[in-house]
Amino acid sequence: MKLLRVLVLIALPLYCFAGSGCPLVEEVVNKTIDSQVSVDEYQTFLKPFSDGPMTDEAIAQLKECFLGQSDETLSKAGELMNIIYKSVWCATF
């Protein structure tokens, strides 16, 4: 019974921090691969992280690149992020 309790106490924090551990990163990734999010909406969302017109243009080009992809490719990009979050290298974070 004590062993079970220890395992639950170890597993609970891991369950709570599943994913990247950073909700903002996950939201940026989700908005990047979401074909329903427009370039303007994406730029507005990332405006606090922009330091000028060149960055705004780079953000627009990045979103346009993803908008040009098929739904299957966007779905696989989302799956890739989950694989990365669950990888051995991210497990310690």
mmCIF file of N, CA, C and O in Angstrom:
data_model
loop_
_atom_site.group_PDB
_atom_site.id
_atom_site.type_symbol
_atom_site.label_atom_id
_atom_site.label_comp_id
_atom_site.label_asym_id
_atom_site.label_seq_id
_atom_site.Cartn_x
_atom_site.Cartn_y
_atom_site.Cartn_z
ATOM 1 N N MET A 1 0.818 -1.189 0.000
ATOM 2 C CA MET A 1 0.000 0.000 0.000
ATOM 3 C C MET A 1 0.860 1.250 0.000
ATOM 4 O O MET A 1 0.540 2.230 -0.667
ATOM 5 N N LYS A 2 1.958 1.217 0.758
ATOM 6 C CA LYS A 2 2.856 2.362 0.794
ATOM 7 C C LYS A 2 3.492 2.586 -0.575
ATOM 8 O O LYS A 2 3.669 3.724 -0.995
ATOM 9 N N LEU A 3 3.833 1.509 -1.246
ATOM 10 C CA LEU A 3 4.416 1.623 -2.576
ATOM 11 C C LEU A 3 3.429 2.269 -3.542
ATOM 12 O O LEU A 3 3.809 3.147 -4.329
ATOM 13 N N LEU A 4 2.181 1.883 -3.467
ATOM 14 C CA LEU A 4 1.152 2.477 -4.315
ATOM 15 C C LEU A 4 1.030 3.977 -4.046
ATOM 16 O O LEU A 4 0.936 4.791 -4.961
ATOM 17 N N ARG A 5 1.046 4.355 -2.798
ATOM 18 C CA ARG A 5 0.955 5.763 -2.421
ATOM 19 C C ARG A 5 2.139 6.549 -2.993
ATOM 20 O O ARG A 5 1.977 7.652 -3.511
ATOM 21 N N VAL A 6 3.325 5.998 -2.900
ATOM 22 C CA VAL A 6 4.518 6.657 -3.433
ATOM 23 C C VAL A 6 4.403 6.814 -4.944
ATOM 24 O O VAL A 6 4.701 7.877 -5.491
ATOM 25 N N LEU A 7 3.952 5.766 -5.617
ATOM 26 C CA LEU A 7 3.801 5.845 -7.072
ATOM 27 C C LEU A 7 2.780 6.899 -7.481
ATOM 28 O O LEU A 7 2.986 7.632 -8.447
ATOM 29 N N VAL A 8 1.676 6.996 -6.736
ATOM 30 C CA VAL A 8 0.661 8.005 -7.032
ATOM 31 C C VAL A 8 1.230 9.398 -6.808
ATOM 32 O O VAL A 8 1.026 10.317 -7.604
ATOM 33 N N LEU A 9 1.974 9.590 -5.737
ATOM 34 C CA LEU A 9 2.567 10.897 -5.452
ATOM 35 C C LEU A 9 3.612 11.286 -6.485
ATOM 36 O O LEU A 9 3.797 12.471 -6.778
ATOM 37 N N ILE A 10 4.269 10.314 -7.069
ATOM 38 C CA ILE A 10 5.235 10.591 -8.128
ATOM 39 C C ILE A 10 4.521 10.891 -9.440
ATOM 40 O O ILE A 10 4.889 11.810 -10.164
ATOM 41 N N ALA A 11 3.476 10.136 -9.737
ATOM 42 C CA ALA A 11 2.776 10.276 -11.017
ATOM 43 C C ALA A 11 1.915 11.524 -11.090
ATOM 44 O O ALA A 11 1.737 12.095 -12.166
ATOM 45 N N LEU A 12 1.376 11.979 -9.975
ATOM 46 C CA LEU A 12 0.477 13.131 -9.990
ATOM 47 C C LEU A 12 1.134 14.397 -10.555
ATOM 48 O O LEU A 12 0.568 15.035 -11.443
ATOM 49 N N PRO A 13 2.330 14.778 -10.098
ATOM 50 C CA PRO A 13 2.941 15.968 -10.706
ATOM 51 C C PRO A 13 3.216 15.801 -12.195
ATOM 52 O O PRO A 13 3.092 16.749 -12.963
ATOM 53 N N LEU A 14 3.585 14.602 -12.612
ATOM 54 C CA LEU A 14 3.840 14.372 -14.031
ATOM 55 C C LEU A 14 2.555 14.528 -14.833
ATOM 56 O O LEU A 14 2.564 15.083 -15.931
ATOM 57 N N TYR A 15 1.442 14.063 -14.296
ATOM 58 C CA TYR A 15 0.161 14.193 -14.964
ATOM 59 C C TYR A 15 -0.241 15.664 -15.060
ATOM 60 O O TYR A 15 -0.742 16.118 -16.074
ATOM 61 N N CYS A 16 -0.007 16.411 -13.990
ATOM 62 C CA CYS A 16 -0.415 17.815 -13.968
ATOM 63 C C CYS A 16 0.393 18.668 -14.938
ATOM 64 O O CYS A 16 -0.074 19.698 -15.394
ATOM 65 N N PHE A 17 1.619 18.271 -15.208
ATOM 66 C CA PHE A 17 2.468 19.053 -16.096
ATOM 67 C C PHE A 17 2.619 18.414 -17.468
ATOM 68 O O PHE A 17 3.595 18.652 -18.162
ATOM 69 N N ALA A 18 1.658 17.599 -17.866
ATOM 70 C CA ALA A 18 1.712 16.977 -19.189
ATOM 71 C C ALA A 18 1.672 18.067 -20.248
ATOM 72 O O ALA A 18 1.054 19.105 -20.079
ATOM 73 N N GLY A 19 2.357 17.837 -21.338
ATOM 74 C CA GLY A 19 2.457 18.848 -22.393
ATOM 75 C C GLY A 19 3.789 19.551 -22.290
ATOM 76 O O GLY A 19 4.765 19.005 -21.797
ATOM 77 N N SER A 20 3.837 20.776 -22.755
ATOM 78 C CA SER A 20 5.095 21.512 -22.770
ATOM 79 C C SER A 20 5.457 22.051 -21.401
ATOM 80 O O SER A 20 6.602 22.379 -21.148
ATOM 81 N N GLY A 21 4.468 22.183 -20.516
ATOM 82 C CA GLY A 21 4.723 22.804 -19.231
ATOM 83 C C GLY A 21 4.554 24.309 -19.304
ATOM 84 O O GLY A 21 4.688 25.010 -18.317
ATOM 85 N N CYS A 22 4.280 24.805 -20.489
ATOM 86 C CA CYS A 22 4.106 26.243 -20.689
ATOM 87 C C CYS A 22 2.858 26.470 -21.544
ATOM 88 O O CYS A 22 2.895 26.292 -22.765
ATOM 89 N N PRO A 23 1.766 26.857 -20.926
ATOM 90 C CA PRO A 23 0.526 27.042 -21.675
ATOM 91 C C PRO A 23 0.650 28.059 -22.811
ATOM 92 O O PRO A 23 0.008 27.906 -23.850
ATOM 93 N N LEU A 24 1.479 29.078 -22.645
ATOM 94 C CA LEU A 24 1.644 30.076 -23.697
ATOM 95 C C LEU A 24 2.265 29.458 -24.948
ATOM 96 O O LEU A 24 1.815 29.717 -26.067
ATOM 97 N N VAL A 25 3.278 28.626 -24.765
ATOM 98 C CA VAL A 25 3.904 27.956 -25.913
ATOM 99 C C VAL A 25 2.886 27.078 -26.617
ATOM 100 O O VAL A 25 2.798 27.082 -27.852
ATOM 101 N N GLU A 26 2.107 26.339 -25.846
ATOM 102 C CA GLU A 26 1.099 25.468 -26.449
ATOM 103 C C GLU A 26 0.056 26.279 -27.210
ATOM 104 O O GLU A 26 -0.372 25.881 -28.293
ATOM 105 N N GLU A 27 -0.338 27.435 -26.671
ATOM 106 C CA GLU A 27 -1.324 28.274 -27.354
ATOM 107 C C GLU A 27 -0.759 28.848 -28.649
ATOM 108 O O GLU A 27 -1.446 28.889 -29.670
ATOM 109 N N VAL A 28 0.516 29.256 -28.633
ATOM 110 C CA VAL A 28 1.148 29.770 -29.850
ATOM 111 C C VAL A 28 1.207 28.674 -30.910
ATOM 112 O O VAL A 28 0.873 28.907 -32.078
ATOM 113 N N VAL A 29 1.616 27.477 -30.516
ATOM 114 C CA VAL A 29 1.689 26.359 -31.463
ATOM 115 C C VAL A 29 0.305 26.056 -32.019
ATOM 116 O O VAL A 29 0.134 25.882 -33.233
ATOM 117 N N ASN A 30 -0.698 26.012 -31.143
ATOM 118 C CA ASN A 30 -2.059 25.711 -31.599
ATOM 119 C C ASN A 30 -2.581 26.771 -32.559
ATOM 120 O O ASN A 30 -3.231 26.448 -33.551
ATOM 121 N N LYS A 31 -2.305 28.044 -32.289
ATOM 122 C CA LYS A 31 -2.747 29.107 -33.193
ATOM 123 C C LYS A 31 -1.967 29.064 -34.502
ATOM 124 O O LYS A 31 -2.488 29.419 -35.546
ATOM 125 N N THR A 32 -0.712 28.638 -34.437
ATOM 126 C CA THR A 32 0.108 28.549 -35.648
ATOM 127 C C THR A 32 -0.433 27.492 -36.594
ATOM 128 O O THR A 32 -0.514 27.714 -37.804
ATOM 129 N N ILE A 33 -0.830 26.348 -36.059
ATOM 130 C CA ILE A 33 -1.273 25.255 -36.923
ATOM 131 C C ILE A 33 -2.775 25.243 -37.156
ATOM 132 O O ILE A 33 -3.268 24.388 -37.887
ATOM 133 N N ASP A 34 -3.503 26.195 -36.573
ATOM 134 C CA ASP A 34 -4.958 26.274 -36.759
ATOM 135 C C ASP A 34 -5.262 27.071 -38.024
ATOM 136 O O ASP A 34 -4.988 28.269 -38.096
ATOM 137 N N SER A 35 -5.846 26.408 -39.023
ATOM 138 C CA SER A 35 -6.142 27.079 -40.290
ATOM 139 C C SER A 35 -7.293 28.079 -40.173
ATOM 140 O O SER A 35 -7.500 28.886 -41.078
ATOM 141 N N GLN A 36 -8.017 28.056 -39.056
ATOM 142 C CA GLN A 36 -9.118 28.997 -38.844
ATOM 143 C C GLN A 36 -8.629 30.350 -38.311
ATOM 144 O O GLN A 36 -9.387 31.316 -38.292
ATOM 145 N N VAL A 37 -7.380 30.416 -37.848
ATOM 146 C CA VAL A 37 -6.812 31.660 -37.326
ATOM 147 C C VAL A 37 -6.205 32.434 -38.490
ATOM 148 O O VAL A 37 -5.332 31.923 -39.202
ATOM 149 N N SER A 38 -6.656 33.667 -38.687
ATOM 150 C CA SER A 38 -6.167 34.490 -39.796
ATOM 151 C C SER A 38 -4.789 35.067 -39.460
ATOM 152 O O SER A 38 -4.353 35.065 -38.303
ATOM 153 N N VAL A 39 -4.121 35.574 -40.486
ATOM 154 C CA VAL A 39 -2.810 36.194 -40.305
ATOM 155 C C VAL A 39 -2.934 37.396 -39.364
ATOM 156 O O VAL A 39 -2.111 37.572 -38.451
ATOM 157 N N ASP A 40 -3.966 38.224 -39.566
ATOM 158 C CA ASP A 40 -4.152 39.400 -38.710
ATOM 159 C C ASP A 40 -4.384 39.011 -37.251
ATOM 160 O O ASP A 40 -3.810 39.620 -36.338
ATOM 161 N N GLU A 41 -5.213 38.005 -37.033
ATOM 162 C CA GLU A 41 -5.474 37.539 -35.673
ATOM 163 C C GLU A 41 -4.201 36.992 -35.033
ATOM 164 O O GLU A 41 -3.921 37.245 -33.855
ATOM 165 N N TYR A 42 -3.416 36.264 -35.804
ATOM 166 C CA TYR A 42 -2.158 35.688 -35.328
ATOM 167 C C TYR A 42 -1.168 36.794 -34.959
ATOM 168 O O TYR A 42 -0.526 36.741 -33.912
ATOM 169 N N GLN A 43 -1.063 37.808 -35.822
ATOM 170 C CA GLN A 43 -0.164 38.927 -35.548
ATOM 171 C C GLN A 43 -0.600 39.686 -34.297
ATOM 172 O O GLN A 43 0.238 40.086 -33.493
ATOM 173 N N THR A 44 -1.889 39.874 -34.138
ATOM 174 C CA THR A 44 -2.410 40.568 -32.956
ATOM 175 C C THR A 44 -2.078 39.785 -31.693
ATOM 176 O O THR A 44 -1.670 40.365 -30.677
ATOM 177 N N PHE A 45 -2.226 38.476 -31.758
ATOM 178 C CA PHE A 45 -1.922 37.630 -30.612
ATOM 179 C C PHE A 45 -0.442 37.717 -30.224
ATOM 180 O O PHE A 45 -0.095 37.742 -29.045
ATOM 181 N N LEU A 46 0.436 37.774 -31.231
ATOM 182 C CA LEU A 46 1.877 37.789 -30.967
ATOM 183 C C LEU A 46 2.470 39.195 -30.878
ATOM 184 O O LEU A 46 3.677 39.343 -30.695
ATOM 185 N N LYS A 47 1.650 40.223 -30.995
ATOM 186 C CA LYS A 47 2.125 41.611 -30.965
ATOM 187 C C LYS A 47 2.980 41.931 -29.733
ATOM 188 O O LYS A 47 3.998 42.620 -29.860
ATOM 189 N N PRO A 48 2.633 41.444 -28.537
ATOM 190 C CA PRO A 48 3.470 41.746 -27.366
ATOM 191 C C PRO A 48 4.911 41.235 -27.488
ATOM 192 O O PRO A 48 5.798 41.714 -26.790
ATOM 193 N N PHE A 49 5.146 40.291 -28.382
ATOM 194 C CA PHE A 49 6.477 39.712 -28.531
ATOM 195 C C PHE A 49 7.220 40.278 -29.745
ATOM 196 O O PHE A 49 8.344 39.868 -30.025
ATOM 197 N N SER A 50 6.597 41.184 -30.454
ATOM 198 C CA SER A 50 7.186 41.774 -31.652
ATOM 199 C C SER A 50 7.968 43.028 -31.284
ATOM 200 O O SER A 50 7.549 43.808 -30.436
ATOM 201 N N ASP A 51 9.101 43.223 -31.955
ATOM 202 C CA ASP A 51 9.882 44.429 -31.676
ATOM 203 C C ASP A 51 9.941 45.373 -32.870
ATOM 204 O O ASP A 51 10.801 46.234 -32.948
ATOM 205 N N GLY A 52 9.029 45.192 -33.813
ATOM 206 C CA GLY A 52 8.987 46.127 -34.930
ATOM 207 C C GLY A 52 8.388 45.526 -36.182
ATOM 208 O O GLY A 52 7.950 44.377 -36.200
ATOM 209 N N PRO A 53 8.400 46.336 -37.261
ATOM 210 C CA PRO A 53 7.773 45.911 -38.516
ATOM 211 C C PRO A 53 8.414 44.664 -39.145
ATOM 212 O O PRO A 53 7.714 43.861 -39.756
ATOM 213 N N MET A 54 9.715 44.502 -38.970
ATOM 214 C CA MET A 54 10.375 43.326 -39.555
ATOM 215 C C MET A 54 9.894 42.047 -38.861
ATOM 216 O O MET A 54 9.672 41.025 -39.509
ATOM 217 N N THR A 55 9.726 42.118 -37.553
ATOM 218 C CA THR A 55 9.222 40.961 -36.815
ATOM 219 C C THR A 55 7.772 40.693 -37.192
ATOM 220 O O THR A 55 7.371 39.532 -37.353
ATOM 221 N N ASP A 56 6.982 41.751 -37.340
ATOM 222 C CA ASP A 56 5.587 41.588 -37.760
ATOM 223 C C ASP A 56 5.502 40.883 -39.108
ATOM 224 O O ASP A 56 4.662 40.008 -39.313
ATOM 225 N N GLU A 57 6.383 41.261 -40.019
ATOM 226 C CA GLU A 57 6.404 40.629 -41.349
ATOM 227 C C GLU A 57 6.809 39.162 -41.252
ATOM 228 O O GLU A 57 6.239 38.306 -41.926
ATOM 229 N N ALA A 58 7.789 38.869 -40.400
ATOM 230 C CA ALA A 58 8.220 37.479 -40.219
ATOM 231 C C ALA A 58 7.090 36.631 -39.623
ATOM 232 O O ALA A 58 6.882 35.489 -40.033
ATOM 233 N N ILE A 59 6.347 37.204 -38.674
ATOM 234 C CA ILE A 59 5.208 36.501 -38.072
ATOM 235 C C ILE A 59 4.154 36.212 -39.140
ATOM 236 O O ILE A 59 3.607 35.112 -39.209
ATOM 237 N N ALA A 60 3.882 37.212 -39.997
ATOM 238 C CA ALA A 60 2.895 37.033 -41.069
ATOM 239 C C ALA A 60 3.345 35.946 -42.042
ATOM 240 O O ALA A 60 2.545 35.109 -42.457
ATOM 241 N N GLN A 61 4.616 35.953 -42.409
ATOM 242 C CA GLN A 61 5.124 34.942 -43.339
ATOM 243 C C GLN A 61 5.051 33.547 -42.735
ATOM 244 O O GLN A 61 4.726 32.580 -43.431
ATOM 245 N N LEU A 62 5.358 33.441 -41.434
ATOM 246 C CA LEU A 62 5.274 32.138 -40.776
ATOM 247 C C LEU A 62 3.844 31.604 -40.826
ATOM 248 O O LEU A 62 3.615 30.449 -41.190
ATOM 249 N N LYS A 63 2.885 32.459 -40.481
ATOM 250 C CA LYS A 63 1.484 32.018 -40.479
ATOM 251 C C LYS A 63 1.024 31.675 -41.893
ATOM 252 O O LYS A 63 0.324 30.676 -42.100
ATOM 253 N N GLU A 64 1.413 32.476 -42.882
ATOM 254 C CA GLU A 64 1.039 32.191 -44.273
ATOM 255 C C GLU A 64 1.601 30.850 -44.725
ATOM 256 O O GLU A 64 0.956 30.121 -45.482
ATOM 257 N N CYS A 65 2.787 30.529 -44.253
ATOM 258 C CA CYS A 65 3.391 29.230 -44.586
ATOM 259 C C CYS A 65 2.511 28.090 -44.081
ATOM 260 O O CYS A 65 2.260 27.126 -44.801
ATOM 261 N N PHE A 66 2.031 28.212 -42.859
ATOM 262 C CA PHE A 66 1.181 27.167 -42.300
ATOM 263 C C PHE A 66 -0.206 27.165 -42.937
ATOM 264 O O PHE A 66 -0.824 26.117 -43.062
ATOM 265 N N LEU A 67 -0.706 28.336 -43.328
ATOM 266 C CA LEU A 67 -2.018 28.386 -43.982
ATOM 267 C C LEU A 67 -1.992 27.691 -45.345
ATOM 268 O O LEU A 67 -3.021 27.229 -45.821
ATOM 269 N N GLY A 68 -0.816 27.608 -45.951
ATOM 270 C CA GLY A 68 -0.680 26.967 -47.251
ATOM 271 C C GLY A 68 -0.568 25.454 -47.187
ATOM 272 O O GLY A 68 -0.486 24.790 -48.223
ATOM 273 N N GLN A 69 -0.605 24.887 -45.983
ATOM 274 C CA GLN A 69 -0.450 23.444 -45.815
ATOM 275 C C GLN A 69 -1.814 22.756 -45.772
ATOM 276 O O GLN A 69 -2.821 23.360 -45.435
ATOM 277 N N SER A 70 -1.808 21.480 -46.079
ATOM 278 C CA SER A 70 -3.050 20.697 -46.027
ATOM 279 C C SER A 70 -3.437 20.430 -44.571
ATOM 280 O O SER A 70 -2.611 20.546 -43.662
ATOM 281 N N ASP A 71 -4.684 20.063 -44.361
ATOM 282 C CA ASP A 71 -5.153 19.733 -43.013
ATOM 283 C C ASP A 71 -4.387 18.552 -42.435
ATOM 284 O O ASP A 71 -4.111 18.503 -41.235
ATOM 285 N N GLU A 72 -4.032 17.613 -43.292
ATOM 286 C CA GLU A 72 -3.271 16.444 -42.832
ATOM 287 C C GLU A 72 -1.899 16.870 -42.305
ATOM 288 O O GLU A 72 -1.450 16.408 -41.253
ATOM 289 N N THR A 73 -1.233 17.767 -43.018
ATOM 290 C CA THR A 73 0.082 18.245 -42.596
ATOM 291 C C THR A 73 -0.027 19.005 -41.275
ATOM 292 O O THR A 73 0.808 18.834 -40.385
ATOM 293 N N LEU A 74 -1.059 19.842 -41.145
ATOM 294 C CA LEU A 74 -1.247 20.591 -39.902
ATOM 295 C C LEU A 74 -1.523 19.651 -38.734
ATOM 296 O O LEU A 74 -1.019 19.857 -37.627
ATOM 297 N N SER A 75 -2.287 18.605 -38.987
ATOM 298 C CA SER A 75 -2.575 17.617 -37.958
ATOM 299 C C SER A 75 -1.292 16.914 -37.513
ATOM 300 O O SER A 75 -1.061 16.704 -36.322
ATOM 301 N N LYS A 76 -0.458 16.575 -38.473
ATOM 302 C CA LYS A 76 0.803 15.905 -38.160
ATOM 303 C C LYS A 76 1.753 16.835 -37.410
ATOM 304 O O LYS A 76 2.532 16.383 -36.571
ATOM 305 N N ALA A 77 1.693 18.132 -37.687
ATOM 306 C CA ALA A 77 2.514 19.098 -36.940
ATOM 307 C C ALA A 77 2.093 19.113 -35.474
ATOM 308 O O ALA A 77 2.942 19.181 -34.576
ATOM 309 N N GLY A 78 0.793 19.054 -35.231
ATOM 310 C CA GLY A 78 0.299 18.975 -33.852
ATOM 311 C C GLY A 78 0.742 17.696 -33.165
ATOM 312 O O GLY A 78 1.135 17.708 -31.994
ATOM 313 N N GLU A 79 0.688 16.587 -33.892
ATOM 314 C CA GLU A 79 1.144 15.312 -33.341
ATOM 315 C C GLU A 79 2.637 15.371 -33.028
ATOM 316 O O GLU A 79 3.084 14.826 -32.007
ATOM 317 N N LEU A 80 3.412 16.019 -33.890
ATOM 318 C CA LEU A 80 4.853 16.148 -33.676
ATOM 319 C C LEU A 80 5.139 16.889 -32.372
ATOM 320 O O LEU A 80 6.027 16.500 -31.614
ATOM 321 N N MET A 81 4.386 17.941 -32.104
ATOM 322 C CA MET A 81 4.600 18.689 -30.861
ATOM 323 C C MET A 81 4.331 17.799 -29.653
ATOM 324 O O MET A 81 5.083 17.846 -28.674
ATOM 325 N N ASN A 82 3.298 16.983 -29.707
ATOM 326 C CA ASN A 82 3.019 16.070 -28.594
ATOM 327 C C ASN A 82 4.127 15.043 -28.420
ATOM 328 O O ASN A 82 4.483 14.681 -27.292
ATOM 329 N N ILE A 83 4.689 14.571 -29.522
ATOM 330 C CA ILE A 83 5.803 13.622 -29.449
ATOM 331 C C ILE A 83 7.007 14.291 -28.804
ATOM 332 O O ILE A 83 7.692 13.703 -27.962
ATOM 333 N N ILE A 84 7.259 15.533 -29.163
ATOM 334 C CA ILE A 84 8.380 16.264 -28.577
ATOM 335 C C ILE A 84 8.160 16.453 -27.074
ATOM 336 O O ILE A 84 9.064 16.251 -26.272
ATOM 337 N N TYR A 85 6.954 16.861 -26.683
ATOM 338 C CA TYR A 85 6.668 17.074 -25.264
ATOM 339 C C TYR A 85 6.860 15.808 -24.450
ATOM 340 O O TYR A 85 7.248 15.863 -23.283
ATOM 341 N N LYS A 86 6.585 14.652 -25.053
ATOM 342 C CA LYS A 86 6.683 13.383 -24.337
ATOM 343 C C LYS A 86 8.056 12.727 -24.497
ATOM 344 O O LYS A 86 8.269 11.625 -24.006
ATOM 345 N N SER A 87 8.975 13.393 -25.168
ATOM 346 C CA SER A 87 10.283 12.796 -25.433
ATOM 347 C C SER A 87 11.133 12.721 -24.170
ATOM 348 O O SER A 87 10.864 13.379 -23.164
ATOM 349 N N VAL A 88 12.170 11.929 -24.236
ATOM 350 C CA VAL A 88 13.104 11.759 -23.124
ATOM 351 C C VAL A 88 13.744 13.095 -22.757
ATOM 352 O O VAL A 88 13.940 13.394 -21.578
ATOM 353 N N TRP A 89 14.033 13.927 -23.746
ATOM 354 C CA TRP A 89 14.735 15.188 -23.484
ATOM 355 C C TRP A 89 13.838 16.205 -22.786
ATOM 356 O O TRP A 89 14.321 17.075 -22.085
ATOM 357 N N CYS A 90 12.551 16.129 -22.970
ATOM 358 C CA CYS A 90 11.623 17.055 -22.308
ATOM 359 C C CYS A 90 11.105 16.499 -20.989
ATOM 360 O O CYS A 90 10.523 17.240 -20.201
ATOM 361 N N ALA A 91 11.310 15.220 -20.748
ATOM 362 C CA ALA A 91 10.759 14.572 -19.554
ATOM 363 C C ALA A 91 11.270 15.204 -18.263
ATOM 364 O O ALA A 91 10.548 15.254 -17.277
ATOM 365 N N THR A 92 12.494 15.722 -18.269
ATOM 366 C CA THR A 92 13.046 16.297 -17.045
ATOM 367 C C THR A 92 12.492 17.691 -16.757
ATOM 368 O O THR A 92 12.698 18.221 -15.673
ATOM 369 N N PHE A 93 11.800 18.278 -17.737
ATOM 370 C CA PHE A 93 11.271 19.623 -17.521
ATOM 371 C C PHE A 93 9.859 19.521 -17.167
ATOM 372 O O PHE A 93 8.943 19.857 -17.166
#
